[in-house]
PDB file of C-alpha atoms in Angstrom:
ATOM      1  CA  MET D 227       0.000   0.000   0.000  1.00  0.00           C
ATOM      2  CA  PRO D 228       1.424   3.414  -0.887  1.00  0.00           C
ATOM      3  CA  SER D 229       2.320   5.802   1.878  1.00  0.00           C
ATOM      4  CA  LEU D 230       1.673   9.526   1.481  1.00  0.00           C
ATOM      5  CA  TYR D 231       3.942  12.207   2.883  1.00  0.00           C
ATOM      6  CA  LYS D 232       3.248  15.888   3.306  1.00  0.00           C
ATOM      7  CA  LYS D 233       5.215  17.983   0.875  1.00  0.00           C
ATOM      8  CA  THR D 234       6.077  21.430   2.114  1.00  0.00           C
ATOM      9  CA  ALA D 235       5.369  24.421  -0.090  1.00  0.00           C
ATOM     10  CA  ILE D 236       9.001  25.538  -0.421  1.00  0.00           C
ATOM     11  CA  ASN D 237      10.843  22.242   0.147  1.00  0.00           C
ATOM     12  CA  LYS D 238      11.809  22.863   3.810  1.00  0.00           C
ATOM     13  CA  TYR D 239      13.808  25.946   2.812  1.00  0.00           C
ATOM     14  CA  LYS D 240      16.374  27.144   5.348  1.00  0.00           C
ATOM     15  CA  LYS D 241      19.058  29.822   5.006  1.00  0.00           C
ATOM     16  CA  LYS D 242      21.121  31.803   7.507  1.00  0.00           C
ATOM     17  CA  PHE D 243      22.502  35.268   6.935  1.00  0.00           C
ATOM     18  CA  ASP D 244      24.622  37.343   9.344  1.00  0.00           C
ATOM     19  CA  ASN D 245      21.843  38.176  11.820  1.00  0.00           C
ATOM     20  CA  ILE D 246      18.786  36.709  10.098  1.00  0.00           C
ATOM     21  CA  GLU D 247      17.591  33.161   9.569  1.00  0.00           C
ATOM     22  CA  ILE D 248      14.727  32.297   7.212  1.00  0.00           C
ATOM     23  CA  TYR D 249      13.151  28.855   7.192  1.00  0.00           C
ATOM     24  CA  GLU D 250       9.937  27.089   6.369  1.00  0.00           C
ATOM     25  CA  GLU D 251       8.040  25.840   9.371  1.00  0.00           C
ATOM     26  CA  TYR D 252       6.687  22.311   9.214  1.00  0.00           C
ATOM     27  CA  PRO D 253       3.075  22.437   7.991  1.00  0.00           C
ATOM     28  CA  GLU D 254       0.342  22.792  10.585  1.00  0.00           C
ATOM     29  CA  GLU D 255      -3.325  22.130  10.036  1.00  0.00           C
ATOM     30  CA  ILE D 256      -4.926  25.487   9.263  1.00  0.00           C
ATOM     31  CA  ILE D 257      -8.656  25.982   9.699  1.00  0.00           C
ATOM     32  CA  SER D 258     -10.703  29.004   8.710  1.00  0.00           C
ATOM     33  CA  LEU D 259     -13.546  29.428  11.203  1.00  0.00           C
ATOM     34  CA  SER D 260     -16.499  31.758  10.546  1.00  0.00           C
ATOM     35  CA  SER D 261     -19.283  32.494  12.998  1.00  0.00           C
ATOM     36  CA  SER D 262     -22.834  32.409  11.721  1.00  0.00           C
ATOM     37  CA  LEU D 263     -24.370  35.866  11.485  1.00  0.00           C
ATOM     38  CA  ASN D 264     -27.334  34.949  13.663  1.00  0.00           C
ATOM     39  CA  ASP D 265     -25.923  34.761  17.174  1.00  0.00           C
ATOM     40  CA  ASN D 266     -22.516  36.230  18.022  1.00  0.00           C
ATOM     41  CA  GLU D 267     -23.027  35.777  21.782  1.00  0.00           C
ATOM     42  CA  ALA D 268     -23.691  32.041  21.379  1.00  0.00           C
ATOM     43  CA  PHE D 269     -20.584  31.771  19.186  1.00  0.00           C
ATOM     44  CA  ILE D 270     -18.409  33.432  21.860  1.00  0.00           C
ATOM     45  CA  ILE D 271     -19.717  31.082  24.564  1.00  0.00           C
ATOM     46  CA  LYS D 272     -19.243  27.996  22.364  1.00  0.00           C
ATOM     47  CA  PHE D 273     -15.739  29.148  21.354  1.00  0.00           C
ATOM     48  CA  LYS D 274     -14.777  29.514  25.035  1.00  0.00           C
ATOM     49  CA  ASN D 275     -16.182  26.059  25.839  1.00  0.00           C
ATOM     50  CA  ILE D 276     -14.281  24.400  22.989  1.00  0.00           C
ATOM     51  CA  PHE D 277     -10.944  26.233  23.154  1.00  0.00           C
ATOM     52  CA  GLY D 278     -10.794  27.380  26.784  1.00  0.00           C
ATOM     53  CA  THR D 279     -10.430  31.070  25.889  1.00  0.00           C
ATOM     54  CA  TYR D 280     -12.480  33.832  24.330  1.00  0.00           C
ATOM     55  CA  PRO D 281     -11.956  34.561  20.618  1.00  0.00           C
ATOM     56  CA  PRO D 282      -9.013  36.860  19.905  1.00  0.00           C
ATOM     57  CA  LYS D 283      -9.599  40.524  19.147  1.00  0.00           C
ATOM     58  CA  PRO D 284      -8.385  42.238  15.968  1.00  0.00           C
ATOM     59  CA  ASN D 285      -4.578  42.036  15.600  1.00  0.00           C
ATOM     60  CA  GLU D 286      -4.344  39.412  18.333  1.00  0.00           C
ATOM     61  CA  MET D 287      -3.292  35.767  18.397  1.00  0.00           C
ATOM     62  CA  LYS D 288      -3.940  33.466  21.369  1.00  0.00           C
ATOM     63  CA  ASP D 289      -2.602  30.085  22.397  1.00  0.00           C
ATOM     64  CA  ILE D 290      -5.054  27.206  22.538  1.00  0.00           C
ATOM     65  CA  GLU D 291      -4.436  23.543  23.282  1.00  0.00           C
ATOM     66  CA  ASN D 292      -2.090  22.196  20.574  1.00  0.00           C
ATOM     67  CA  GLY D 293      -2.063  25.451  18.613  1.00  0.00           C
ATOM     68  CA  GLN D 294      -3.015  29.088  18.179  1.00  0.00           C
ATOM     69  CA  VAL D 295      -5.968  31.094  16.924  1.00  0.00           C
ATOM     70  CA  LEU D 296      -5.945  34.571  15.418  1.00  0.00           C
ATOM     71  CA  TRP D 297      -8.565  37.078  14.340  1.00  0.00           C
ATOM     72  CA  SER D 298      -8.664  37.318  10.537  1.00  0.00           C
ATOM     73  CA  GLY D 299     -11.744  39.475   9.937  1.00  0.00           C
ATOM     74  CA  GLN D 300     -15.135  40.274  11.406  1.00  0.00           C
ATOM     75  CA  GLY D 301     -16.498  36.968  12.695  1.00  0.00           C
ATOM     76  CA  GLN D 302     -13.577  35.092  11.120  1.00  0.00           C
ATOM     77  CA  TYR D 303     -10.610  33.313  12.684  1.00  0.00           C
ATOM     78  CA  PHE D 304      -7.640  31.229  11.584  1.00  0.00           C
ATOM     79  CA  ILE D 305      -6.819  28.233  13.748  1.00  0.00           C
ATOM     80  CA  PHE D 306      -3.347  26.656  13.574  1.00  0.00           C
ATOM     81  CA  MET D 307      -3.147  23.179  15.091  1.00  0.00           C
ATOM     82  CA  ASN D 308      -0.022  21.079  15.626  1.00  0.00           C
ATOM     83  CA  THR D 309      -1.705  17.924  14.397  1.00  0.00           C
ATOM     84  CA  ASP D 310      -2.048  15.837  11.278  1.00  0.00           C
ATOM     85  CA  ASP D 311      -5.825  15.535  10.970  1.00  0.00           C
ATOM     86  CA  GLN D 312      -7.331  15.921   7.521  1.00  0.00           C
ATOM     87  CA  TYR D 313     -10.813  15.960   9.089  1.00  0.00           C
ATOM     88  CA  LEU D 314     -10.085  18.662  11.653  1.00  0.00           C
ATOM     89  CA  ASP D 315     -12.418  21.152   9.960  1.00  0.00           C
ATOM     90  CA  THR D 316     -15.433  18.822  10.041  1.00  0.00           C
ATOM     91  CA  ARG D 317     -14.710  17.831  13.645  1.00  0.00           C
ATOM     92  CA  ILE D 318     -14.538  21.489  14.735  1.00  0.00           C
ATOM     93  CA  ALA D 319     -17.666  22.411  12.742  1.00  0.00           C
ATOM     94  CA  LYS D 320     -19.533  19.576  14.463  1.00  0.00           C
ATOM     95  CA  GLU D 321     -18.478  20.879  17.892  1.00  0.00           C
ATOM     96  CA  PHE D 322     -19.932  24.306  17.026  1.00  0.00           C
ATOM     97  CA  GLU D 323     -23.330  22.739  16.217  1.00  0.00           C
ATOM     98  CA  GLY D 324     -24.218  25.162  13.404  1.00  0.00           C
ATOM     99  CA  ILE D 325     -23.058  28.318  15.219  1.00  0.00           C
ATOM    100  CA  ALA D 326     -19.864  28.412  13.129  1.00  0.00           C
ATOM    101  CA  TYR D 327     -18.539  26.954   9.909  1.00  0.00           C
ATOM    102  CA  SER D 328     -15.016  25.786   9.170  1.00  0.00           C
ATOM    103  CA  THR D 329     -12.905  24.917   6.144  1.00  0.00           C
ATOM    104  CA  LEU D 330      -9.553  23.193   5.963  1.00  0.00           C
ATOM    105  CA  GLN D 331      -6.942  25.632   4.601  1.00  0.00           C
ATOM    106  CA  SER D 332      -3.719  23.695   5.235  1.00  0.00           C
ATOM    107  CA  ASP D 333      -2.794  23.139   1.586  1.00  0.00           C
ATOM    108  CA  ALA D 334      -3.419  26.776   0.655  1.00  0.00           C
ATOM    109  CA  TRP D 335      -0.631  28.363   2.722  1.00  0.00           C
ATOM    110  CA  ALA D 336       3.112  28.286   3.340  1.00  0.00           C
ATOM    111  CA  THR D 337       4.552  29.244   6.731  1.00  0.00           C
ATOM    112  CA  ILE D 338       7.878  31.077   6.842  1.00  0.00           C
ATOM    113  CA  ILE D 339       9.744  31.902  10.048  1.00  0.00           C
ATOM    114  CA  ILE D 340      12.191  34.813  10.178  1.00  0.00           C
ATOM    115  CA  ARG D 341      14.339  35.136  13.276  1.00  0.00           C
ATOM    116  CA  GLY D 342      17.443  36.933  14.437  1.00  0.00           C
ATOM    117  CA  SER D 343      18.581  40.275  15.755  1.00  0.00           C
ATOM    118  CA  ASP D 344      18.047  42.005  12.373  1.00  0.00           C
ATOM    119  CA  VAL D 345      14.573  40.603  11.730  1.00  0.00           C
ATOM    120  CA  PHE D 346      12.938  44.040  11.929  1.00  0.00           C
ATOM    121  CA  LYS D 347      15.556  45.639   9.650  1.00  0.00           C
ATOM    122  CA  LEU D 348      14.366  43.136   7.059  1.00  0.00           C
ATOM    123  CA  LEU D 349      10.656  43.520   7.775  1.00  0.00           C
ATOM    124  CA  GLU D 350      10.680  47.325   7.732  1.00  0.00           C
ATOM    125  CA  ARG D 351      11.639  47.002   4.038  1.00  0.00           C
ATOM    126  CA  THR D 352       8.960  44.435   3.236  1.00  0.00           C
ATOM    127  CA  ILE D 353       5.875  44.973   5.429  1.00  0.00           C
ATOM    128  CA  PRO D 354       4.063  48.295   5.974  1.00  0.00           C
ATOM    129  CA  LEU D 355       3.610  47.785   9.740  1.00  0.00           C
ATOM    130  CA  ASP D 356       5.632  48.855  12.773  1.00  0.00           C
ATOM    131  CA  LEU D 357       6.315  45.350  14.032  1.00  0.00           C
ATOM    132  CA  LEU D 358       9.287  46.422  16.145  1.00  0.00           C
ATOM    133  CA  ASN D 359       6.994  48.261  18.565  1.00  0.00           C
ATOM    134  CA  ALA D 360       4.109  45.783  18.361  1.00  0.00           C
ATOM    135  CA  GLN D 361       3.302  43.470  21.275  1.00  0.00           C
ATOM    136  CA  ASN D 362       4.186  39.785  21.086  1.00  0.00           C
ATOM    137  CA  TYR D 363       1.420  37.791  19.386  1.00  0.00           C
ATOM    138  CA  TYR D 364       0.426  40.809  17.317  1.00  0.00           C
ATOM    139  CA  ALA D 365      -1.159  39.350  14.164  1.00  0.00           C
ATOM    140  CA  SER D 366      -2.350  41.130  11.057  1.00  0.00           C
ATOM    141  CA  ARG D 367      -3.369  40.544   7.489  1.00  0.00           C
ATOM    142  CA  THR D 368      -1.282  42.824   5.301  1.00  0.00           C
ATOM    143  CA  SER D 369       0.680  42.773   2.070  1.00  0.00           C
ATOM    144  CA  SER D 370       4.313  42.133   1.306  1.00  0.00           C
ATOM    145  CA  PHE D 371       5.868  42.165  -2.174  1.00  0.00           C
ATOM    146  CA  HIS D 372       2.337  42.756  -3.551  1.00  0.00           C
ATOM    147  CA  VAL D 373       1.124  39.507  -1.953  1.00  0.00           C
ATOM    148  CA  SER D 374      -1.524  39.252   0.754  1.00  0.00           C
ATOM    149  CA  VAL D 375       0.058  37.689   3.861  1.00  0.00           C
ATOM    150  CA  ILE D 376      -0.599  37.132   7.538  1.00  0.00           C
ATOM    151  CA  VAL D 377       2.225  38.330   9.772  1.00  0.00           C
ATOM    152  CA  ILE D 378       2.608  37.358  13.432  1.00  0.00           C
ATOM    153  CA  LYS D 379       5.186  38.783  15.824  1.00  0.00           C
ATOM    154  CA  LEU D 380       6.125  35.856  18.049  1.00  0.00           C
ATOM    155  CA  ASP D 381       8.778  37.683  20.095  1.00  0.00           C
ATOM    156  CA  LYS D 382      11.444  40.396  19.779  1.00  0.00           C
ATOM    157  CA  ASN D 383      13.548  38.280  17.399  1.00  0.00           C
ATOM    158  CA  LYS D 384      11.013  36.026  15.674  1.00  0.00           C
ATOM    159  CA  VAL D 385       8.188  36.564  13.180  1.00  0.00           C
ATOM    160  CA  LYS D 386       5.933  34.124  11.354  1.00  0.00           C
ATOM    161  CA  ILE D 387       4.641  34.944   7.867  1.00  0.00           C
ATOM    162  CA  ILE D 388       1.853  32.926   6.302  1.00  0.00           C
ATOM    163  CA  THR D 389       1.757  33.417   2.544  1.00  0.00           C
ATOM    164  CA  PRO D 390      -0.372  31.815  -0.170  1.00  0.00           C
ATOM    165  CA  ARG D 391       1.178  28.554  -1.312  1.00  0.00           C
ATOM    166  CA  SER D 392       0.559  29.399  -4.976  1.00  0.00           C
ATOM    167  CA  SER D 393       3.016  32.304  -4.876  1.00  0.00           C
ATOM    168  CA  SER D 394       5.255  31.128  -2.016  1.00  0.00           C
ATOM    169  CA  ASN D 395       8.341  30.504  -4.163  1.00  0.00           C
ATOM    170  CA  SER D 396       8.352  33.991  -5.682  1.00  0.00           C
ATOM    171  CA  PHE D 397       7.567  35.511  -2.272  1.00  0.00           C
ATOM    172  CA  LEU D 398      10.503  33.607  -0.748  1.00  0.00           C
ATOM    173  CA  GLU D 399      12.817  34.715  -3.557  1.00  0.00           C
ATOM    174  CA  ALA D 400      11.978  38.382  -2.923  1.00  0.00           C
ATOM    175  CA  LEU D 401      12.345  37.929   0.844  1.00  0.00           C
ATOM    176  CA  VAL D 402      15.752  36.259   0.506  1.00  0.00           C
ATOM    177  CA  GLN D 403      16.988  38.964  -1.875  1.00  0.00           C
ATOM    178  CA  THR D 404      15.971  41.616   0.646  1.00  0.00           C
ATOM    179  CA  ALA D 405      17.649  39.665   3.475  1.00  0.00           C
ATOM    180  CA  GLU D 406      20.869  39.497   1.446  1.00  0.00           C
ATOM    181  CA  ASN D 407      20.788  43.280   1.014  1.00  0.00           C
ATOM    182  CA  VAL D 408      20.102  43.856   4.725  1.00  0.00           C
ATOM    183  CA  SER D 409      23.111  41.647   5.558  1.00  0.00           C
ATOM    184  CA  LEU D 410      25.504  43.604   3.342  1.00  0.00           C
ATOM    185  CA  PRO D 411      27.789  46.069   5.130  1.00  0.00           C
ATOM    186  CA  CYS D 412      26.930  49.711   4.614  1.00  0.00           C
ATOM    187  CA  PRO D 413      29.343  51.512   2.308  1.00  0.00           C
ATOM    188  CA  LYS D 414      31.680  53.959   4.011  1.00  0.00           C
ATOM    189  CA  SER D 415      30.523  57.511   3.708  1.00  0.00           C
ATOM    190  CA  GLY D 416      32.835  59.957   2.124  1.00  0.00           C
ATOM    191  CA  GLY D 417      32.878  63.531   1.011  1.00  0.00           C
ATOM    192  CA  ILE D 418      31.806  64.596  -2.418  1.00  0.00           C
ATOM    193  CA  SER D 419      34.760  65.505  -4.572  1.00  0.00           C
TER     194      SER D 419
END
């Protein structure tokens, strides 16, 4: 019987520069969860019962058992689970009993981790947000290199970027080129002659 293996979007890419490391994180199960428009209060109560915490607010990510959840739009959330369960979306939808709907998104995204002391020197050239001064677990949908991405500040030296799988190779190429330029020494200044 054949055995299937998960193939990562960018072939487990990993590269280290002077003060920056870029690598692909092993794929998680990603679920998009949307509350039904009828009863937001019931959704909040059910969410708390299932995940042990209230839904995150805009620009916030929270830890849940075996993963994280972040706000992705009004009444919408992304759930990242450290599991290998191709039926996770149907299981979660069943737990919500019609109050919310979920879809499996795992194959649609690539997850890139950027870490190191110069991470924000790189990101200030690629993402139009002040991530340096953001709190840990700040999460936002934004754009980078003309691609819609989700960016999460994990700590002062580590950021997670979730980018569409379909354009992940070109996104990575642009990110690596920018990281190479950030790692170059600045030219010595001199007077104009």
